[in-house]
mmCIF file of C-alpha atoms and ligand atoms in Angstrom:
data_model
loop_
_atom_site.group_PDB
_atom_site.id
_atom_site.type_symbol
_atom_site.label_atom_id
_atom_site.label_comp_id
_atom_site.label_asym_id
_atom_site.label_seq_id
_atom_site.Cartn_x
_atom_site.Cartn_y
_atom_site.Cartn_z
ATOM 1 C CA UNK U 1 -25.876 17.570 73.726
ATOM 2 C CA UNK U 2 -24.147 16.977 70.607
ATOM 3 C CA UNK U 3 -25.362 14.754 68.425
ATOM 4 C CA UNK U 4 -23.116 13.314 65.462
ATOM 5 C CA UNK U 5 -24.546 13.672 62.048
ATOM 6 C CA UNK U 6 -27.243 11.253 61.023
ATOM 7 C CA UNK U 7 -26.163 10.096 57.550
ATOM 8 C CA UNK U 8 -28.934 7.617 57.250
ATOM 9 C CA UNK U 9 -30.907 9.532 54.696
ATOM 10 C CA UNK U 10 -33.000 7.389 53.892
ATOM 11 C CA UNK U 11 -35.914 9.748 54.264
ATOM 12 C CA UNK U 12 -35.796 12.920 52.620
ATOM 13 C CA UNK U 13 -36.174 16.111 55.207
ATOM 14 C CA UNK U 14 -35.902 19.886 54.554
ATOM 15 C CA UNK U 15 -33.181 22.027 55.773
ATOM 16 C CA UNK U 16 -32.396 25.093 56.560
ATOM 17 C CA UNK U 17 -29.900 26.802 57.947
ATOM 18 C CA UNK U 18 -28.113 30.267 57.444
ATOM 19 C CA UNK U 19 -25.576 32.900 58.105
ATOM 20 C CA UNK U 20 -25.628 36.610 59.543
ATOM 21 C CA UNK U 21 -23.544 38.662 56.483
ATOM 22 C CA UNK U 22 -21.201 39.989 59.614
ATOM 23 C CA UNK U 23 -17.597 39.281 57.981
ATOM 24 C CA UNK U 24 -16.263 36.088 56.438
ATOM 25 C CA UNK U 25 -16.978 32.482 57.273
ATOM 26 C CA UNK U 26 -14.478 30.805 59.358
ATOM 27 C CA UNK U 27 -13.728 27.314 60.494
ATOM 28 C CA UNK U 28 -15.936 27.303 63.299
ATOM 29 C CA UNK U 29 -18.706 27.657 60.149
ATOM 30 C CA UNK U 30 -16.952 24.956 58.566
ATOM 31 C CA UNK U 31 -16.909 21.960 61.563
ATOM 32 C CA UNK U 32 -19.810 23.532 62.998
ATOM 33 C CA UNK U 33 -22.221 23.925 60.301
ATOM 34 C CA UNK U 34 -20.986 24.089 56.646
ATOM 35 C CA UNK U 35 -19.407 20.559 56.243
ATOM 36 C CA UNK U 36 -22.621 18.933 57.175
ATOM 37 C CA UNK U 37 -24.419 21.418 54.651
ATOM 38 C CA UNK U 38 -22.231 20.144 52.337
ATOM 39 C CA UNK U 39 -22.991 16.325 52.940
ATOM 40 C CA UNK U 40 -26.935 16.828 53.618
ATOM 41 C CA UNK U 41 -27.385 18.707 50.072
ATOM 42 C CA UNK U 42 -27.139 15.015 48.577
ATOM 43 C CA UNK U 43 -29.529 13.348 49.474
ATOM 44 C CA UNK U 44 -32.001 16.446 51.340
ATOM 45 C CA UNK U 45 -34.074 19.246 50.062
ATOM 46 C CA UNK U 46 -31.888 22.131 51.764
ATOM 47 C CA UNK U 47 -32.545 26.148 51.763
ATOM 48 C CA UNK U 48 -29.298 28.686 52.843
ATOM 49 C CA UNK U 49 -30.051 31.954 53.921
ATOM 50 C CA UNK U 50 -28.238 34.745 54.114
ATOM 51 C CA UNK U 51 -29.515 36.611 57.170
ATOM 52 C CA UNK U 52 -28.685 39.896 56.263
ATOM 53 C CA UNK U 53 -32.273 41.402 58.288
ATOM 54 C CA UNK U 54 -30.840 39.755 61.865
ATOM 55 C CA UNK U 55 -27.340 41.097 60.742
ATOM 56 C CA UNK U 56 -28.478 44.465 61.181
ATOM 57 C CA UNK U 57 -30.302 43.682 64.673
ATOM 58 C CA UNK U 58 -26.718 44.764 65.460
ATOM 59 C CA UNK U 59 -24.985 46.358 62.976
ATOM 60 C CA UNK U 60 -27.778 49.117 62.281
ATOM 61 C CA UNK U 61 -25.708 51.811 62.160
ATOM 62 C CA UNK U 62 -23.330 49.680 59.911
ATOM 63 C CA UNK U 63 -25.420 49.052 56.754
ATOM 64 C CA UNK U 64 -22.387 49.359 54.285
ATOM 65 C CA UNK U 65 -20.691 45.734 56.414
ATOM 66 C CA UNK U 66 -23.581 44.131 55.531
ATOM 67 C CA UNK U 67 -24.435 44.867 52.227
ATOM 68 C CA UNK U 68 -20.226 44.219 51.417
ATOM 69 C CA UNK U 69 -20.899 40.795 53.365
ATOM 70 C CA UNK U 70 -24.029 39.465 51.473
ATOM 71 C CA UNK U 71 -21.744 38.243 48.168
ATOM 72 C CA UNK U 72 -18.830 37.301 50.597
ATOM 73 C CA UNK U 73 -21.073 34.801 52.414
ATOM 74 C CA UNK U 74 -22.104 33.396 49.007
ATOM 75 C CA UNK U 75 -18.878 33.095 47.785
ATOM 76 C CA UNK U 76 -17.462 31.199 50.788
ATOM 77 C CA UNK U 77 -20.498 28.538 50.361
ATOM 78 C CA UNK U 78 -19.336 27.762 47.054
ATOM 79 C CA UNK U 79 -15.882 27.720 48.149
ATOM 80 C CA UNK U 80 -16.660 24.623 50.295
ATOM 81 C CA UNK U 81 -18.663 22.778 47.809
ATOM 82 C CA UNK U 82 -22.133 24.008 48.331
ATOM 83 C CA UNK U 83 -23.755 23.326 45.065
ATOM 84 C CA UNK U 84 -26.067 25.555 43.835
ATOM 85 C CA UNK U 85 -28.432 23.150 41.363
ATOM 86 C CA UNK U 86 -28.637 20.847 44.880
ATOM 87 C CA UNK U 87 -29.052 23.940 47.689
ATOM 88 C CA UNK U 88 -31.209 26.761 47.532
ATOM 89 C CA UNK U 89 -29.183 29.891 48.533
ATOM 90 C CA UNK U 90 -31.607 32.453 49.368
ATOM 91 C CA UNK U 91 -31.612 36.324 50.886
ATOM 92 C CA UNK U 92 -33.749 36.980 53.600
ATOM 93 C CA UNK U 93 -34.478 40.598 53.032
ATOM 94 C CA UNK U 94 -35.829 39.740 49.886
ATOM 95 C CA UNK U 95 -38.406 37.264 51.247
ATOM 96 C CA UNK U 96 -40.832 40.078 52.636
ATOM 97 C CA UNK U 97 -43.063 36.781 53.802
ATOM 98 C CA UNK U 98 -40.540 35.971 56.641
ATOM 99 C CA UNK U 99 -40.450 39.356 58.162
ATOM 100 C CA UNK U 100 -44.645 39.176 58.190
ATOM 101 C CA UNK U 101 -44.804 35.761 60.008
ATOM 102 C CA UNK U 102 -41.769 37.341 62.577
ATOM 103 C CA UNK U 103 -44.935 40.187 63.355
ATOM 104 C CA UNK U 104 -47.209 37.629 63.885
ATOM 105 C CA UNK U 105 -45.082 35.005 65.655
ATOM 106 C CA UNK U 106 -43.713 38.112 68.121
ATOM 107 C CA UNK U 107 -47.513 37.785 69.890
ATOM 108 C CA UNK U 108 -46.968 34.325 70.258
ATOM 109 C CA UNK U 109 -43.968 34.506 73.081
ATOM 110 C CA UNK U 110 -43.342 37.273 75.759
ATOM 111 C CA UNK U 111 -40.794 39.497 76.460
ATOM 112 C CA UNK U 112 -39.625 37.871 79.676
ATOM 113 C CA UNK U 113 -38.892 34.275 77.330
ATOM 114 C CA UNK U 114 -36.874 36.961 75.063
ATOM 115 C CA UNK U 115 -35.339 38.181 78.146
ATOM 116 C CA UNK U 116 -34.318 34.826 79.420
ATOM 117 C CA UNK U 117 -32.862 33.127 76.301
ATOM 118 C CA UNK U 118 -29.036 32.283 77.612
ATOM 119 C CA UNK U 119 -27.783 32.884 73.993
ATOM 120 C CA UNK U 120 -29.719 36.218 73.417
ATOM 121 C CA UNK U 121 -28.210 37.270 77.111
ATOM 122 C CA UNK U 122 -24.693 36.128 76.978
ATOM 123 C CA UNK U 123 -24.690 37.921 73.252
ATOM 124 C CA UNK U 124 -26.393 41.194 74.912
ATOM 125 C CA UNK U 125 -23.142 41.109 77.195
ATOM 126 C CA UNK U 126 -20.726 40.482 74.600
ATOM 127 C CA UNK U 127 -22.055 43.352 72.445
ATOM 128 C CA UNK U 128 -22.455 45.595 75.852
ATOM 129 C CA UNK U 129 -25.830 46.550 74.908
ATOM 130 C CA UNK U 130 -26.565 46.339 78.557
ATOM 131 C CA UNK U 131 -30.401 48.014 78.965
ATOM 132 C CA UNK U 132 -29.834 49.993 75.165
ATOM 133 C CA UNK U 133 -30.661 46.370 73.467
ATOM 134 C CA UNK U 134 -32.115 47.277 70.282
ATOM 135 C CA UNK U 135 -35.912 45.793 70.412
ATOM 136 C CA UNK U 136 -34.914 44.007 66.974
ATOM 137 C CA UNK U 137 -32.051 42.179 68.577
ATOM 138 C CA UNK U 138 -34.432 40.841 71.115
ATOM 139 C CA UNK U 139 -36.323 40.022 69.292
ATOM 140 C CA UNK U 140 -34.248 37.958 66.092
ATOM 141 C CA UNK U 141 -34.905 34.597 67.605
ATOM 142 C CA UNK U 142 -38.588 35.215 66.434
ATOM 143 C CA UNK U 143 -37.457 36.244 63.207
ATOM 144 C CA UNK U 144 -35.228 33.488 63.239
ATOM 145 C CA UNK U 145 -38.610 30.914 64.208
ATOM 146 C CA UNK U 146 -39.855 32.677 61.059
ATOM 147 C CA UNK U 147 -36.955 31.630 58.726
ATOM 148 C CA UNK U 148 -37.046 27.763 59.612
ATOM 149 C CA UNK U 149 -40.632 27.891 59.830
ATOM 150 C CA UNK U 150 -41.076 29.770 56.175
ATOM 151 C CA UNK U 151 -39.708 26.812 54.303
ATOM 152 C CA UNK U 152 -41.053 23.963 56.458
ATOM 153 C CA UNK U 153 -37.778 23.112 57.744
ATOM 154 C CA UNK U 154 -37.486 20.353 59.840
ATOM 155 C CA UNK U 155 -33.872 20.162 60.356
ATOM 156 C CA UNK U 156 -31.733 22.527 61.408
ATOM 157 C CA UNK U 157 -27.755 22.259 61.166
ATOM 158 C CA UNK U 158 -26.226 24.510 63.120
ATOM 159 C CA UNK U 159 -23.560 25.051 66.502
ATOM 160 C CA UNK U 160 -24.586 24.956 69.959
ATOM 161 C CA UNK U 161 -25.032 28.325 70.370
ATOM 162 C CA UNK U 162 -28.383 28.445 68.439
ATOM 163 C CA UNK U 163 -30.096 25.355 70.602
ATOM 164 C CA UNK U 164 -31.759 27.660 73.047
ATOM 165 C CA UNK U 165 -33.239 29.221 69.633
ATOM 166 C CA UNK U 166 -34.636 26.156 68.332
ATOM 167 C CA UNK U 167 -35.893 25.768 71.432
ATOM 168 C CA UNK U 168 -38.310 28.568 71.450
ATOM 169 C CA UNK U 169 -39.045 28.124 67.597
ATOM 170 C CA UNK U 170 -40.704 24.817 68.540
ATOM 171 C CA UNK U 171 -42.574 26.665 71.516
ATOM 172 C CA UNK U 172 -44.014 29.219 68.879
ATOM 173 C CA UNK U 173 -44.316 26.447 66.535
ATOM 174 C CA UNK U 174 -46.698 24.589 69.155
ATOM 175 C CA UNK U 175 -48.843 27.421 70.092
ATOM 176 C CA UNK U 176 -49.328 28.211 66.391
ATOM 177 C CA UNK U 177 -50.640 24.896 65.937
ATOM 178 C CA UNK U 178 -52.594 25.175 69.534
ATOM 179 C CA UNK U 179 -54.567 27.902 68.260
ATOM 180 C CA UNK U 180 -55.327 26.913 64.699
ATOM 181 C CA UNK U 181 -56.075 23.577 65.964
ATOM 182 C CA UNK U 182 -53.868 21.862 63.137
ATOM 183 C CA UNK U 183 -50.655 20.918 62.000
ATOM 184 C CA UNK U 184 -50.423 24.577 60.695
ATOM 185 C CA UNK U 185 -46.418 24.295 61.283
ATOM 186 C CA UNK U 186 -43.772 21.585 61.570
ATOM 187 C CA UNK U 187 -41.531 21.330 64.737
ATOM 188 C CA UNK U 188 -37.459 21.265 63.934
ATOM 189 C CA UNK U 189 -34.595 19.091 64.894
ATOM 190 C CA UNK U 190 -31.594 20.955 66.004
ATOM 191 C CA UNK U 191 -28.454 19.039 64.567
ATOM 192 C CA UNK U 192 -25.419 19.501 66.277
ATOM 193 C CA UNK U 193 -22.061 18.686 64.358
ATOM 194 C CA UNK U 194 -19.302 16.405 66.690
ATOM 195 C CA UNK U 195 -17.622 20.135 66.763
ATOM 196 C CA UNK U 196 -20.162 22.236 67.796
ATOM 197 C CA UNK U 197 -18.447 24.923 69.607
ATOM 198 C CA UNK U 198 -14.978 25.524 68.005
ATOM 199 C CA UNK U 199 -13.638 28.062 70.074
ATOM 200 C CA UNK U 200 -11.193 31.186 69.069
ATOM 201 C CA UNK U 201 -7.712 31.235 68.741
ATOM 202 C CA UNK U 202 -7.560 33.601 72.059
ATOM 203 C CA UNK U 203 -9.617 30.526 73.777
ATOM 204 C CA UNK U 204 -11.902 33.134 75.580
ATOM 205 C CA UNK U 205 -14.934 32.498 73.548
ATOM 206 C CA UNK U 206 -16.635 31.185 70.468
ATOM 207 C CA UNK U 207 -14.680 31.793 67.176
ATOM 208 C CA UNK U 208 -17.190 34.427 65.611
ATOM 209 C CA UNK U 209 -17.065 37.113 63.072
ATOM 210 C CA UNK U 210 -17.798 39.771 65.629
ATOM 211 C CA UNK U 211 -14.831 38.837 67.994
ATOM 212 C CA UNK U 212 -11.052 39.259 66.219
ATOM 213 C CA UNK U 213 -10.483 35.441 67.036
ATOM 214 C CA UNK U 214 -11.207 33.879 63.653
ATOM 215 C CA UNK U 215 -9.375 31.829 60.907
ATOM 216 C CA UNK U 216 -11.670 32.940 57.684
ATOM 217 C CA UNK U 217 -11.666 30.346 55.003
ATOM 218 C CA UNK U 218 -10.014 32.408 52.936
ATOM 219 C CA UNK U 219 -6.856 33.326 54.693
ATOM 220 C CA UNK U 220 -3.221 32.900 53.224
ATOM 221 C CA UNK U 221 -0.700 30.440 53.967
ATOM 222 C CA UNK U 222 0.934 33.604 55.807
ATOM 223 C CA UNK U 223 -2.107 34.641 57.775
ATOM 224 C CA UNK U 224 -2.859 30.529 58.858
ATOM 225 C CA UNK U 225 0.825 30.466 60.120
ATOM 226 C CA UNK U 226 0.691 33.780 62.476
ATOM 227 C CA UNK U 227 -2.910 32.667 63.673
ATOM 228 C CA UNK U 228 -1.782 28.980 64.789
ATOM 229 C CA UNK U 229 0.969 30.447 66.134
ATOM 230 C CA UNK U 230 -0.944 32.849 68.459
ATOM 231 C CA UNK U 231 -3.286 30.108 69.673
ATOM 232 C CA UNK U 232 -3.536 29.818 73.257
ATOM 233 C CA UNK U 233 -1.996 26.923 74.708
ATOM 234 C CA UNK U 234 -1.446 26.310 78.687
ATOM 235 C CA UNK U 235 0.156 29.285 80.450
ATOM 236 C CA UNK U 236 1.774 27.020 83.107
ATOM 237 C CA UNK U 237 3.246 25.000 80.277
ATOM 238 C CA UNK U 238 6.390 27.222 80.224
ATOM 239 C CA UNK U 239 9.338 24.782 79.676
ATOM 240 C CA UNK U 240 9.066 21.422 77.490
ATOM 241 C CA UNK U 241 9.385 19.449 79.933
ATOM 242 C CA UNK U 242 6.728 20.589 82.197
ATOM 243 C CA UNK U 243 3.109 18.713 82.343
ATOM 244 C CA UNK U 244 0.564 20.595 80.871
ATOM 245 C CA UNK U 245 -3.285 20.417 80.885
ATOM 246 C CA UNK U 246 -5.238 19.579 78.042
ATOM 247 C CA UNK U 247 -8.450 20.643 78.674
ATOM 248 C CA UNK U 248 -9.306 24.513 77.532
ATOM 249 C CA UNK U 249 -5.827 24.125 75.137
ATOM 250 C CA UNK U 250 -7.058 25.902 71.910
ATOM 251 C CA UNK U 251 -4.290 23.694 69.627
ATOM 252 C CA UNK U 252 -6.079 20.557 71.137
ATOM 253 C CA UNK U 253 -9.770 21.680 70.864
ATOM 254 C CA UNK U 254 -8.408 22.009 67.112
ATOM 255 C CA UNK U 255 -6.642 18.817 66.713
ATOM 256 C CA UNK U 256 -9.667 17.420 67.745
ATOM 257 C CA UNK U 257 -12.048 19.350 64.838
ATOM 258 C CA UNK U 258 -9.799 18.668 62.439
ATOM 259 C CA UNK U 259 -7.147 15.678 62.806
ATOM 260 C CA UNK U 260 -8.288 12.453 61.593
ATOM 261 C CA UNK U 261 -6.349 10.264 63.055
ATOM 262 C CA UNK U 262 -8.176 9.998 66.676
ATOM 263 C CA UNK U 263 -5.602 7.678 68.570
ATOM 264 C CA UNK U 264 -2.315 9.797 67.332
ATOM 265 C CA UNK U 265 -4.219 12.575 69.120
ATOM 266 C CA UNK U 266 -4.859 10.604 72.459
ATOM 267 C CA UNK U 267 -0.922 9.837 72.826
ATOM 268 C CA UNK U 268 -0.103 13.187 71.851
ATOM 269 C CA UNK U 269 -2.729 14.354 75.139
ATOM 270 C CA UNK U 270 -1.008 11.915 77.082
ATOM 271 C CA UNK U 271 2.238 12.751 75.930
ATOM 272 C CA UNK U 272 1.758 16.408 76.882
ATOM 273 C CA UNK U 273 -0.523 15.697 80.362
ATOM 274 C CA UNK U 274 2.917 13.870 80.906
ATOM 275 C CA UNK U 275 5.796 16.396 79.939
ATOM 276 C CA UNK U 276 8.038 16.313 77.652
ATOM 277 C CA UNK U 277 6.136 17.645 74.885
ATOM 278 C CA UNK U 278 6.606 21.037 73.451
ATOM 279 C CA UNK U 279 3.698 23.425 71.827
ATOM 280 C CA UNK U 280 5.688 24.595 68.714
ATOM 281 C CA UNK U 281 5.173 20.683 67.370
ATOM 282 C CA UNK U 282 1.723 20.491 68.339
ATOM 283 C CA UNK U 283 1.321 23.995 66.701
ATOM 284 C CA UNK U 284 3.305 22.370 63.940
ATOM 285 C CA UNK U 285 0.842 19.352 63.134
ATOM 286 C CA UNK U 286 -1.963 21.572 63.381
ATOM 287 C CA UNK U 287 -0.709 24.538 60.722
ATOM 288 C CA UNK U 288 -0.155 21.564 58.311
ATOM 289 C CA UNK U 289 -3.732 19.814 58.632
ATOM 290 C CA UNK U 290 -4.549 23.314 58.301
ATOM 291 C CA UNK U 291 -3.017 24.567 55.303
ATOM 292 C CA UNK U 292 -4.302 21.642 53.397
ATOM 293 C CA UNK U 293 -8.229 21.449 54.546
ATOM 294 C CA UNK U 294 -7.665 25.581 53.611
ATOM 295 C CA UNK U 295 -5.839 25.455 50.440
ATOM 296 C CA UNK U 296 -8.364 24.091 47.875
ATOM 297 C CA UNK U 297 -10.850 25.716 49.593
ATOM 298 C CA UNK U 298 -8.752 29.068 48.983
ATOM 299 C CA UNK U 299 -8.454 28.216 45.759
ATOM 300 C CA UNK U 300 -11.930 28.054 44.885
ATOM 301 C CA UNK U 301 -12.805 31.308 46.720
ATOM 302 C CA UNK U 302 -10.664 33.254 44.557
ATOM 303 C CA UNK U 303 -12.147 31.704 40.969
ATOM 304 C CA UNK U 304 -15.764 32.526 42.200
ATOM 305 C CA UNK U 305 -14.560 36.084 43.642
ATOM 306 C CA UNK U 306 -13.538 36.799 40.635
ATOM 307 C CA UNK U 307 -16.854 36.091 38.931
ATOM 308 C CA UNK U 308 -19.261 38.139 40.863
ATOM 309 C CA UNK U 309 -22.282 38.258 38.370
ATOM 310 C CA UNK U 310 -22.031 34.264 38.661
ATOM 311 C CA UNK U 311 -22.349 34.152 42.693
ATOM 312 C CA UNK U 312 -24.994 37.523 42.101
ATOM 313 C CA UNK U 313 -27.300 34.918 39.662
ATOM 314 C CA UNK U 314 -26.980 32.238 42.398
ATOM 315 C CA UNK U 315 -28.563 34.320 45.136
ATOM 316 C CA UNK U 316 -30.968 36.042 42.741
ATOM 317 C CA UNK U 317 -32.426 32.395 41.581
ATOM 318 C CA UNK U 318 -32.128 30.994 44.710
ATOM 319 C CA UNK U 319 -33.888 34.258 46.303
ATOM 320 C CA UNK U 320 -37.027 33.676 43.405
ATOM 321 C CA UNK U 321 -37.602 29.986 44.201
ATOM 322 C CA UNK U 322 -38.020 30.901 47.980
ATOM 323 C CA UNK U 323 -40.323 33.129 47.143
ATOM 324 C CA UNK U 324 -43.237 30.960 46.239
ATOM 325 C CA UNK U 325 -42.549 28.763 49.386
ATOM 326 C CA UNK U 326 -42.342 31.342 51.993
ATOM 327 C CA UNK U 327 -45.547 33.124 50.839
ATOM 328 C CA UNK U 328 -47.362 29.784 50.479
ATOM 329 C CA UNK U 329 -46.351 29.015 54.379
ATOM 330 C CA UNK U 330 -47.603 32.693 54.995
ATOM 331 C CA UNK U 331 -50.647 32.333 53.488
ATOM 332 C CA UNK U 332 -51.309 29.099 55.350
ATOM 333 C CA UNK U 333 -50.497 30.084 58.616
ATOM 334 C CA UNK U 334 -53.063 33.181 58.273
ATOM 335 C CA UNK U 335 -55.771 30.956 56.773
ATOM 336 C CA UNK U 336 -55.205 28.420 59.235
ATOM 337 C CA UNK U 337 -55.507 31.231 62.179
ATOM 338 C CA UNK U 338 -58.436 32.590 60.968
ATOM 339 C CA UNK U 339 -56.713 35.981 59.785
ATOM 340 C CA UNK U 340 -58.756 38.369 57.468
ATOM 341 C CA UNK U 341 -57.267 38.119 53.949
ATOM 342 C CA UNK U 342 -58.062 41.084 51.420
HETATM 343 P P1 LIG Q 1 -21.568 36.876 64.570
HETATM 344 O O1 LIG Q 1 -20.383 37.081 65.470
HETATM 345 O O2 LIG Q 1 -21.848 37.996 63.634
HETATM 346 O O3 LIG Q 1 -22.808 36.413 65.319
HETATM 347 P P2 LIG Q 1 -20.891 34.122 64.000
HETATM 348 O O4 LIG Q 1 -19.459 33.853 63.769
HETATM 349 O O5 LIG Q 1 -21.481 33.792 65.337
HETATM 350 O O6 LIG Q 1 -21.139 35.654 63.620
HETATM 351 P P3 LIG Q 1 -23.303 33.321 62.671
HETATM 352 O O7 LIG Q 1 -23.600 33.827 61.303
HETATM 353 O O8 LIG Q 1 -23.980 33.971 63.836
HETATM 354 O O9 LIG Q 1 -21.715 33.383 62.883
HETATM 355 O O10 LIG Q 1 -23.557 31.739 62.758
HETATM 356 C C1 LIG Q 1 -23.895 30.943 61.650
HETATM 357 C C2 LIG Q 1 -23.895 29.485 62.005
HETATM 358 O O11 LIG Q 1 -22.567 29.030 62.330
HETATM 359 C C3 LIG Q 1 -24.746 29.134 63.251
HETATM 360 O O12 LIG Q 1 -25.354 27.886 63.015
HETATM 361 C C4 LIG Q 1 -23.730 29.022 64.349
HETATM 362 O O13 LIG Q 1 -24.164 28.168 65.382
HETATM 363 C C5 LIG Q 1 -22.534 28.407 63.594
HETATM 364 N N1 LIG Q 1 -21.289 28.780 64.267
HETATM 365 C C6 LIG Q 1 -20.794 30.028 64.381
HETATM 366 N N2 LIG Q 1 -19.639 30.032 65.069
HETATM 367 C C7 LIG Q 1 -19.393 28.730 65.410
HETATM 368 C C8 LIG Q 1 -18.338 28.073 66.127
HETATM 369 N N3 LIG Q 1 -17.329 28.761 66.623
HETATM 370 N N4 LIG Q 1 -18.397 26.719 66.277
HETATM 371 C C9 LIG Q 1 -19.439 26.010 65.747
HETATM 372 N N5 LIG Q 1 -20.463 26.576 65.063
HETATM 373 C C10 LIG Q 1 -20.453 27.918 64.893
HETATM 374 MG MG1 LIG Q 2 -23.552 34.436 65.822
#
């Protein structure tokens, strides 16, 4: 299902994407999401938010994470070369219009589609909600229908695990327009980086914020060395010389993300499906591609950190500008539904 980035822009579309203000950004941001943010601000009309409403879907009891997370999340798009006077960086809890179309668009699914969403169940598991699932964190794919659908997004940039959520955006999206009897909203096109699951360095799941299996894109030369080192490999690859398997081996799902040179990492597979070649120099290539895709990037981090009314101004401009588009869509989407409107 994943589809490599369409750089023909020869028509201009609106994006948006976002991030929950959980913890720092890591890589799997970065091949999953944020490099093609980076490329599509050129030539697109693209919107960021920072999803600090869904953050505390699961985190209510945690308020203080999120609020310390809202200026982190800002700083890290900068870091990577999200520019401001091209992208929109915008806050959602500051954007009251998105949480009104999330009440409307809630009548326009059930509870058993909730229920059956494989992301929104394998993420109830995770978090061991079990039957306690907060009734927001059911519901946040509706709030998340409401983001894209707020700015008239019709590309969305994000990893696999959010497909099943574009999925039922368009569903709500077509009943919308089913009832109005117009083109009241737009339907969205997920698009899926050539990395869209990086997985974490413990190779059991997803790299995420919420699991400790994460490289941020601000960590030290130090804290890049002890994480590569830690990366699971093949547990029956105990002596050099013994063949080892490929497939599921964290160092090559990240040689793969992140080493250019395609055919060096073929022979290397080989190579290692063969015998004969040991971890520590696979581990070895990898902690240098790493330390210099994260070095600039670190670099940058720490002059915007230590300008914090600068990143502030970004979100508060970027926050007033999707303003007047999110209430416009609001107001259309009530017209267009034949709402009363005081
Ligand atoms: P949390 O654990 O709090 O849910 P997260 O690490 O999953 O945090 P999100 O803010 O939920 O991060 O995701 C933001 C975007 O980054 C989404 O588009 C998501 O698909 C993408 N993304 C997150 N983790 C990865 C990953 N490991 N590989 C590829 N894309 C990812
Ligand atoms: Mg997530």
């Amino acid at each position: 299902m994943a589809q490599v980035i369409n750089t023909d822009n020869s028509n201009v579309r609106t994006i948006l994407t976002g991030d929950r203000p959980t913890g720092r950004l890591h890589l799997g941001h970065f091949v999953g999401s944020l490099k093609s943010r980076v490329q599509l601000q050129e030539k697109h009309r693209q919107f960021i938010l920072v999803a600090d409403m869904q953050a505390l879907t699961d985190n209510n009891g945690n308020p203080a994470k999120v609020r310390e997370n809202v200026l982190e999340v800002v700083t890290d798009y900068l870091a990577v070369g999200i520019d401001p006077q091209r992208t929109t960086i915008c806050l959602q809890s500051a954007l009251p219009a998105i949480s009104e179309l999330a009440m409307l668009y809630l009548n326009f699914t059930t509870v058993a589609r909730l229920e059956r969403n494989p992301t929104i169940r394998s993420e109830i598991v995770h978090r061991g909600f079990e039957r306690s699932v907060p009734a927001g964190f059911l519901c946040y794919p509706v709030s998340q229908a409401a983001d894209i659908t707020a700015f008239d997004a019709d590309l969305v940039p994000v990893g696999e695990d959010q497909a099943p959520l574009i999925e039922l955006a368009n569903e709500i999206v077509t009943r919308v327009n089913n009832q109005s009897g117009k083109s009241t909203l737009k339907n969205m096109e997920g698009l899926y980086s050539e990395t869209p699951r990086l997985p974490g360095v413990d190779g059991k799941s997803k790299m995420s914020k919420s699991s400790s299996n994460s490289i941020t894109l601000g960590s030290s030369p130090e804290e890049i060395r002890a994480a590569v080192r830690q990366m699971y490999t093949d547990p029956k690859h105990i002596r050099v010389s013994d063949p080892g398997t490929v497939e599921g081996n964290v160092v090559f799902s990240f040689l793969d993300a992140f080493d250019q040179d395609k055919n060096e990492v073929d022979a290397l597979k080989e190579h290692y499906r063969a015998g004969g070649l040991g971890d520590m120099v696979l581990k070895r290539r990898l902690e240098d591609l790493l330390q210099s895709l994260l070095e600039p990037i670190r670099e940058q981090r720490k002059r915007f950190a230590a300008d914090p009314e600068y990143v502030l101004s970004v979100l508060r401009t970027g926050t007033e500008k999707s303003r007047d588009v999110t209430s416009e869509t609001l107001c259309r989407v009530r017209k267009d539904l034949g709402h009363f409107i005081l």
